[in-house]
Short mmCIF file of C-alpha atoms in Angstrom, two decimals:
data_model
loop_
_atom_site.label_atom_id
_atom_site.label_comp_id
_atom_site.label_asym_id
_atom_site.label_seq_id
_atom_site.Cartn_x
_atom_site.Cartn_y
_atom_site.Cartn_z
CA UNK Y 1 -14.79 -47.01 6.14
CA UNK Y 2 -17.42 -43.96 5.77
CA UNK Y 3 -18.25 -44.37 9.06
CA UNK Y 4 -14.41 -44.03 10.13
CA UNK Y 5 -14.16 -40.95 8.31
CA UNK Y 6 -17.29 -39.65 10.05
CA UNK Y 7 -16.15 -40.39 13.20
CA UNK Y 8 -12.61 -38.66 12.52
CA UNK Y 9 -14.26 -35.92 11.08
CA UNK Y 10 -17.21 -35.49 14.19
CA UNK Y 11 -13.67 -35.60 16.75
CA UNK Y 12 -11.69 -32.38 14.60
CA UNK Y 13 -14.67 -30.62 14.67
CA UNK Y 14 -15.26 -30.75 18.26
CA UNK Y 15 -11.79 -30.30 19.20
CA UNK Y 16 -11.59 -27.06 16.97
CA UNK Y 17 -15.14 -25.98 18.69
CA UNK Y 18 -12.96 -26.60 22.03
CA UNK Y 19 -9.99 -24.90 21.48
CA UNK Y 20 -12.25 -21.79 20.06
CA UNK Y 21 -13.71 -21.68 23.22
CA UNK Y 22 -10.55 -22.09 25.48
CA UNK Y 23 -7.77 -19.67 23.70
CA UNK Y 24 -8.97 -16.67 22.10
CA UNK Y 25 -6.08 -16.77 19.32
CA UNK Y 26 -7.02 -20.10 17.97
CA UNK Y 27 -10.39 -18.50 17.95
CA UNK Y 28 -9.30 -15.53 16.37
CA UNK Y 29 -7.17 -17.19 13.86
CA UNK Y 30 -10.23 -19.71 12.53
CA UNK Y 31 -12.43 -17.12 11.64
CA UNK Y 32 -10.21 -14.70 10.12
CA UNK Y 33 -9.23 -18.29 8.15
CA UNK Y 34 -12.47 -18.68 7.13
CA UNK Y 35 -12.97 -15.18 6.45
CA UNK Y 36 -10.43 -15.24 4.22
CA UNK Y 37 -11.38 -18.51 2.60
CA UNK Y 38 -15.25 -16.95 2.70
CA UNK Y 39 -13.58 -14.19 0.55
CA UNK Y 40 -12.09 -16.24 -2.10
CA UNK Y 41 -14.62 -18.54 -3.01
CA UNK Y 42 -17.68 -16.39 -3.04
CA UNK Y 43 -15.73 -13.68 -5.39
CA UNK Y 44 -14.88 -16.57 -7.64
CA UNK Y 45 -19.03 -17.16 -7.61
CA UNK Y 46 -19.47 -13.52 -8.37
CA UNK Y 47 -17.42 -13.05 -10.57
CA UNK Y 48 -18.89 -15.40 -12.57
CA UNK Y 49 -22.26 -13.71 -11.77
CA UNK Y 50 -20.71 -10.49 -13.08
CA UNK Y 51 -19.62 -12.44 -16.12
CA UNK Y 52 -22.69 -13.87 -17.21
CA UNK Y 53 -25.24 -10.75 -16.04
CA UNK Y 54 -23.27 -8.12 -17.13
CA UNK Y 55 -20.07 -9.73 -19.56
CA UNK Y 56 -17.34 -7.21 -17.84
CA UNK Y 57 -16.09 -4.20 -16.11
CA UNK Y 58 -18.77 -2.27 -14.76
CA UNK Y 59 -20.08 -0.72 -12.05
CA UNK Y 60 -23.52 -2.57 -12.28
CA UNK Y 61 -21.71 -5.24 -11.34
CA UNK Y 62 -21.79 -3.96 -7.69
CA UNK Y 63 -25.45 -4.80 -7.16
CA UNK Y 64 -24.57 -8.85 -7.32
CA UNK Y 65 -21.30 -8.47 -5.52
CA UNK Y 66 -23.50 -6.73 -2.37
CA UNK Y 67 -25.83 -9.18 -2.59
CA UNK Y 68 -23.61 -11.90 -2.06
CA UNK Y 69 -21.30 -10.06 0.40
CA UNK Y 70 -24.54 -9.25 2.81
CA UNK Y 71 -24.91 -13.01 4.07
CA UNK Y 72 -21.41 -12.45 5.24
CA UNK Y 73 -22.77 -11.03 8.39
CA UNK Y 74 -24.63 -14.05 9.04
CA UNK Y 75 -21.74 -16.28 9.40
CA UNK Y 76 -19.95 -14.28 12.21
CA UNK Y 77 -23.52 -12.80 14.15
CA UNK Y 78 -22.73 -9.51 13.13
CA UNK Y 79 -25.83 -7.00 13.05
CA UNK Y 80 -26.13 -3.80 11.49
CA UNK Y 81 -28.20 -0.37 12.62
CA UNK Y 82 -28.03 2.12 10.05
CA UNK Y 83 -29.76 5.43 10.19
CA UNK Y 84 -29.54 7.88 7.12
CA UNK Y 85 -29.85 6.26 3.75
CA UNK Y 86 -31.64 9.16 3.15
CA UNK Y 87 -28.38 11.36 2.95
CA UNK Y 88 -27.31 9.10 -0.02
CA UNK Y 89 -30.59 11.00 -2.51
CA UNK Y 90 -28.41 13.80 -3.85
CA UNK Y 91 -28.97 14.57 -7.51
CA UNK Y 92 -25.58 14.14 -9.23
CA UNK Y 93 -22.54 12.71 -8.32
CA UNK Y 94 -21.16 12.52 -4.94
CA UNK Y 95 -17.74 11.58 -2.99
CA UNK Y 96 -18.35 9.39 0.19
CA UNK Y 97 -15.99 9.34 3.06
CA UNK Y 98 -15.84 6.60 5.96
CA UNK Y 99 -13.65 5.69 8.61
CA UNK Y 100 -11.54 2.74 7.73
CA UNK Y 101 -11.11 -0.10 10.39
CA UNK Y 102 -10.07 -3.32 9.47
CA UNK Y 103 -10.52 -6.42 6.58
CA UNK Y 104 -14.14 -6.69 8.00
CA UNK Y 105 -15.16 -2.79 6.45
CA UNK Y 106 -16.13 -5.11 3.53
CA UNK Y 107 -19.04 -6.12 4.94
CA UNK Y 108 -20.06 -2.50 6.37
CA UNK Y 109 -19.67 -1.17 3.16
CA UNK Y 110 -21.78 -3.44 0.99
CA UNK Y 111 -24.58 -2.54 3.99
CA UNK Y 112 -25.20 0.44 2.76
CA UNK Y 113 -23.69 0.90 -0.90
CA UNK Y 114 -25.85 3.13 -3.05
CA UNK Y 115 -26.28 2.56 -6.51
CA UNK Y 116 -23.66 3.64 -9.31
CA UNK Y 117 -20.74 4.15 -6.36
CA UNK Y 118 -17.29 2.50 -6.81
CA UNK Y 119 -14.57 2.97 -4.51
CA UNK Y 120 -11.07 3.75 -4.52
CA UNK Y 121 -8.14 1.29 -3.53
CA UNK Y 122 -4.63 0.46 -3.71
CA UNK Y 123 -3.25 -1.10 -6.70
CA UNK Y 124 -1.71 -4.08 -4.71
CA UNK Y 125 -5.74 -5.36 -3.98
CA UNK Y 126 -5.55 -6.12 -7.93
CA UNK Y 127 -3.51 -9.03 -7.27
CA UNK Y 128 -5.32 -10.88 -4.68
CA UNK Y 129 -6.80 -13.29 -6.78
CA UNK Y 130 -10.75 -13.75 -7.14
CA UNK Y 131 -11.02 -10.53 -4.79
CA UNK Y 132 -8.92 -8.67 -7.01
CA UNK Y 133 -10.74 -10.14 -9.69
CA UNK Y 134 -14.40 -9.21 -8.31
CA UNK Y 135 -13.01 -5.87 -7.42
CA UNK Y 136 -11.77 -4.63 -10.72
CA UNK Y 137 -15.39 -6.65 -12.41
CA UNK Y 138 -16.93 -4.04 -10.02
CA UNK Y 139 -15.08 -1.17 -11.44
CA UNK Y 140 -13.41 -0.25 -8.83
CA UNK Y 141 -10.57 2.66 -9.43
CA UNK Y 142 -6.83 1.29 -8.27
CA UNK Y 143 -4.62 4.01 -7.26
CA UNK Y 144 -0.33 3.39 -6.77
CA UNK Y 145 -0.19 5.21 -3.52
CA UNK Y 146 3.56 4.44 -3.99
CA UNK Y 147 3.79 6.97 -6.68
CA UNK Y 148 2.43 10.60 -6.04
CA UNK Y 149 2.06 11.50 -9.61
CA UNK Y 150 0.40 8.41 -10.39
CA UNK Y 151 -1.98 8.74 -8.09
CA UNK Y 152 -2.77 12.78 -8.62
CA UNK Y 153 -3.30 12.21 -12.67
CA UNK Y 154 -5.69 9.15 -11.58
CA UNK Y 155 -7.64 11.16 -9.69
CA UNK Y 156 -7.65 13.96 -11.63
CA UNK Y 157 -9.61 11.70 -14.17
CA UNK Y 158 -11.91 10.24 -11.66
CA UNK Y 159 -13.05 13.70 -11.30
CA UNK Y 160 -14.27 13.55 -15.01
CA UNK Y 161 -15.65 10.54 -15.00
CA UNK Y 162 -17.89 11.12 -11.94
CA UNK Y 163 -19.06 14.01 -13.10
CA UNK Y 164 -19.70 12.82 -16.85
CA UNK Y 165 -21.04 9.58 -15.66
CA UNK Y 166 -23.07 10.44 -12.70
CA UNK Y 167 -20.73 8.69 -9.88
CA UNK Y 168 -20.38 8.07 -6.84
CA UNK Y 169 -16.71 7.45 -5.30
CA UNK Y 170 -16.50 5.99 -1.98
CA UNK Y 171 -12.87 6.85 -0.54
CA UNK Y 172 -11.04 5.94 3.09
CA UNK Y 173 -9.84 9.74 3.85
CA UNK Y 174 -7.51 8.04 6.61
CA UNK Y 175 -5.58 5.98 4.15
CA UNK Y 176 -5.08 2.98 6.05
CA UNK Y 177 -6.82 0.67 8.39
CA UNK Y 178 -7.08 1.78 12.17
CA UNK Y 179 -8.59 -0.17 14.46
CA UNK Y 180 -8.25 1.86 17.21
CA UNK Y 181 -11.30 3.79 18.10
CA UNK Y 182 -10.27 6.99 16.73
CA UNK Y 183 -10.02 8.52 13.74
CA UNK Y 184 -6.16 9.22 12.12
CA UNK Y 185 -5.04 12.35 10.49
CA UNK Y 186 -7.48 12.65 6.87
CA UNK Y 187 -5.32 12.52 3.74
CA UNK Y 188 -6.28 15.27 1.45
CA UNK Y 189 -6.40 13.64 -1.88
CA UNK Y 190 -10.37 13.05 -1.32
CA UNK Y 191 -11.39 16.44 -0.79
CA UNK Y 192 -9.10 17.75 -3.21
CA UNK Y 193 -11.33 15.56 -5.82
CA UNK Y 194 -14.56 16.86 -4.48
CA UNK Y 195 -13.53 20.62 -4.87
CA UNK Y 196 -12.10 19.50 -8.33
CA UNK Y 197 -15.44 18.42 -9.43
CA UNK Y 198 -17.57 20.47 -7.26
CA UNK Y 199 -19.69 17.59 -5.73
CA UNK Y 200 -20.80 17.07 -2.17
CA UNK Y 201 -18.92 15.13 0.81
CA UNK Y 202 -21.06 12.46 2.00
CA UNK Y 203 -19.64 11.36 5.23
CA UNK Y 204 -20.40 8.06 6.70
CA UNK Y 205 -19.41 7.00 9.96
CA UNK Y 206 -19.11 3.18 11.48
CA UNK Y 207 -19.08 2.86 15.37
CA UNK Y 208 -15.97 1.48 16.32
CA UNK Y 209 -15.05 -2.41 16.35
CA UNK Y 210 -13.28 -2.32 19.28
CA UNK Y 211 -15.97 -4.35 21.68
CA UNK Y 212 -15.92 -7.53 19.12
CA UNK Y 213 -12.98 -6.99 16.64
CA UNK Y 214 -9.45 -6.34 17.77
CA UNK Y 215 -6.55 -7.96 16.23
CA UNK Y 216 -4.15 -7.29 19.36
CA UNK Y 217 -5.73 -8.96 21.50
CA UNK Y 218 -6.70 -12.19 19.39
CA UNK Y 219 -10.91 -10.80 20.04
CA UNK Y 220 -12.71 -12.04 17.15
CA UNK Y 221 -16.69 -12.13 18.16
CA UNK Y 222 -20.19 -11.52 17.45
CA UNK Y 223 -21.33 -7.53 17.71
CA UNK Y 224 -23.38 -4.92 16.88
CA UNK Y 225 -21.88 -2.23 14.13
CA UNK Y 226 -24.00 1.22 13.90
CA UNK Y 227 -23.94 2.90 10.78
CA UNK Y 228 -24.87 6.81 10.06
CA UNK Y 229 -24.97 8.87 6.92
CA UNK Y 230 -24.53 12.16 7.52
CA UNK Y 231 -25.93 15.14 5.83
CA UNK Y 232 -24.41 16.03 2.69
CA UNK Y 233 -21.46 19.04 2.76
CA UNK Y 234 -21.40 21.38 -0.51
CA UNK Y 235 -18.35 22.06 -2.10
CA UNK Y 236 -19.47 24.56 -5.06
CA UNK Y 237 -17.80 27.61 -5.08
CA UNK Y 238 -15.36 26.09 -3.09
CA UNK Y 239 -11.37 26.25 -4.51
CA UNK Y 240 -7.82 24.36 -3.61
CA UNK Y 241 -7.75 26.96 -0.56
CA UNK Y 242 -10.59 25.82 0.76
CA UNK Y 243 -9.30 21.87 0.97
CA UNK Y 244 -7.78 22.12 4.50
CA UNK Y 245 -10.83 23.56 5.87
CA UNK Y 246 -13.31 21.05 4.05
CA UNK Y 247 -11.37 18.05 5.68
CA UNK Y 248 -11.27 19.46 9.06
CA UNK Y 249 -14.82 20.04 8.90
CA UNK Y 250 -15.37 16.23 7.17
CA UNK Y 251 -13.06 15.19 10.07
CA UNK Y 252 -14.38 16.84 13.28
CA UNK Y 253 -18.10 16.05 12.39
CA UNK Y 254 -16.64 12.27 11.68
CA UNK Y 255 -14.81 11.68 15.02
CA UNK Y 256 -17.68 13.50 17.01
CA UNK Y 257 -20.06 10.68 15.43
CA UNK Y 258 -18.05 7.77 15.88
CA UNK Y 259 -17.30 8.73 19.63
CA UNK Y 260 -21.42 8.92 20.27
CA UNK Y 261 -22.29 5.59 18.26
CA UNK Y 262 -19.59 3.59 19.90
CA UNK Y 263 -20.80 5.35 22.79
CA UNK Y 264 -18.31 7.66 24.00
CA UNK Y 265 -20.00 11.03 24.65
CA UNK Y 266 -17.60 14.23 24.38
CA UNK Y 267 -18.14 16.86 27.22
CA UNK Y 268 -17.56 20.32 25.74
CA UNK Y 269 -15.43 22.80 28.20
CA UNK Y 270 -15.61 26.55 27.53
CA UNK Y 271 -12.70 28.40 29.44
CA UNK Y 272 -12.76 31.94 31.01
CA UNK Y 273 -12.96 34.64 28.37
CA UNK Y 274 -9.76 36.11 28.18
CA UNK Y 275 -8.12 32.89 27.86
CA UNK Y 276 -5.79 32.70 24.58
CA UNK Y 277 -7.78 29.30 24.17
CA UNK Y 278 -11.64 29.84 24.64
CA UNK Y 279 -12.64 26.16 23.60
CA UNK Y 280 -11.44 23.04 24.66
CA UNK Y 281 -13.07 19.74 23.91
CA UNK Y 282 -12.54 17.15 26.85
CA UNK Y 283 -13.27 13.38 25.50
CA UNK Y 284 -13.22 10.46 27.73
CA UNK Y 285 -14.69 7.15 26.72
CA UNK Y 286 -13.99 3.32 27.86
CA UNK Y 287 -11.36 1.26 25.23
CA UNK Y 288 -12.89 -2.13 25.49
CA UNK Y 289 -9.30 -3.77 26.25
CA UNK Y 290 -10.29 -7.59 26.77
CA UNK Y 291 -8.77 -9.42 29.28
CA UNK Y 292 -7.36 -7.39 32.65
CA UNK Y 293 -10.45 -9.28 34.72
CA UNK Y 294 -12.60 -6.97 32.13
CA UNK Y 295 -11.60 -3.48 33.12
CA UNK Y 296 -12.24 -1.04 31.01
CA UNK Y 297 -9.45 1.22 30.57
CA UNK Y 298 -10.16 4.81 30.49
CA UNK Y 299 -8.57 7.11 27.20
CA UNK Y 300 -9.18 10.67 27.39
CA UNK Y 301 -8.24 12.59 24.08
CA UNK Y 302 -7.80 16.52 24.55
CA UNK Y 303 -8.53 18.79 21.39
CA UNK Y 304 -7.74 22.40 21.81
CA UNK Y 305 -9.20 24.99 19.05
CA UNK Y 306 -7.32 28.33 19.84
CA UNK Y 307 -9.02 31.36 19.02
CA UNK Y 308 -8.33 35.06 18.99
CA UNK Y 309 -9.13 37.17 21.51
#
């Protein structure tokens, strides 16, 4: 009988292992799966971790959920390169912004997490069972981006609390998860908190998942991600005029990083003096677009900054 049952087990196996390597969406579909499942069952662990270490809500907690969410990589051949850890050693607290790309920024994240940082979230995360669970063990701050007052008076407190407890908030300026190689339009709300409590932008940018990760086209592989801190940006002295600027700054340094560590170089084209527009910045990189007997498709992304005279 236990040989039957080894035998039938031994056969599933290799068929999944062969359809996984003939169609790229029953590929894709198994490891999200057992991403998912991954996700479930080793928050359960650490929250009881949490539990027992720490007995509740805190953000200490965040040093045993990284620890367990690190072997993640492992499972999917996914390597890291991250440069600039040193940008994290500011005295005080901080706000840290990254691009945001898809369910698997989990694992970037907990790469490089400093200590005493929480992030920012939707409320709806709450509810997803032992990740909510772990999520709100590591104090992490749940925002209803449903509700604009809500979310403005929540803020408005995490802007005490990092100050008075010597935070740091890691926020998503883009708001949403974009896996397209590019960055989308910055929200606001971020820099408006760092001007509110007069701490520095930390940017941190992730090279694009595009070449292993794209949900599209069923791709689900192993890769490389590349990681950078950048510098620190100062905010003191800084006021609510001042917010549109910071985030274009935040935003142009960003985008300019994750086109170089995903490997898509920007050529910089000055026009004629004279010219109503002096600058223009010509991009062209290849979109890894799977399938199409490999081709790489070419994108080019114009960005005009008009000056006066």
């Amino acid at each position: 009988m236990e040989m039957g049952w080894l035998l039938w087990g031994t056969a599933v196996l290799l068929l999944l292992h062969v359809l996984m390597e003939l169609s790229p969406t029953v590929n894709f579909a198994l490891r999200i799966g057992f991403y998912c499942v991954l996700c479930l069952v080793v928050s359960a662990l650490a929250a009881v971790a949490c539990l027992l270490v720490n007995g509740g809500r805190t953000v200490k907690n965040m040093r045993i959920i990284k620890a367990f969410v690190r072997t993640f990589k492992y499972f999917f051949g996914l390597r890291f390169e991250v440069k600039g850890l040193e940008n994290f050693k500011v005295e005080g607290p901080a706000l840290i912004v990254s691009n945001h790309q898809s369910v698997l920024d989990m694992m970037g994240l907990m790469e490089v997490l400093p200590d005493n940082c929480v992030q920012v979230g939707k409320k709806e995360l709450m509810y997803m069972g032992s990740v909510g669970l772990i999520m709100y063990l590591g104090g992490v701050i749940f925002i209803d981006r449903k509700s604009t007052s809500s979310a403005k008076m929540v803020m408005s407190e995490v802007a005490k609390t990092m100050v008075a407890e010597n935070l740091k908030v890691w926020i998503y300026p883009e708001g949403t998860r974009n896996c397209t190689g590019d960055l989308l339009p910055f929200k606001k709300g971020a820099f408006h908190l760092a001007v509110q409590a007069q701490v520095p932008v930390i940017p941190v940018v992730y090279s694009s998942f595009t070449s292993f990760y794209n949900p599209k086209t069923k791709l689900f592989t192993s890769g490389k991600i590349k990681v950078e801190v950048l510098p620190p940006i100062e905010t003191k002295g800084l006021t609510s005029d001042d917010v549109t600027d910071l985030s274009d700054r935040c935003f142009s340094t960003m985008r300019e990083t994750l086109f170089r560590l995903s490997g898509h170089p920007g050529i910089k084209l000055v026009l004629p003096k004279g010219s109503m527009t002096r600058e223009a910045q010509l991009m062209r990189w290849p979109c890894d677009v799977p399938g199409e007997n490999h081709q790489a498709a070419v994108c080019i992304s114009t960005t005009l900054m008009l000056k006066q005279g």
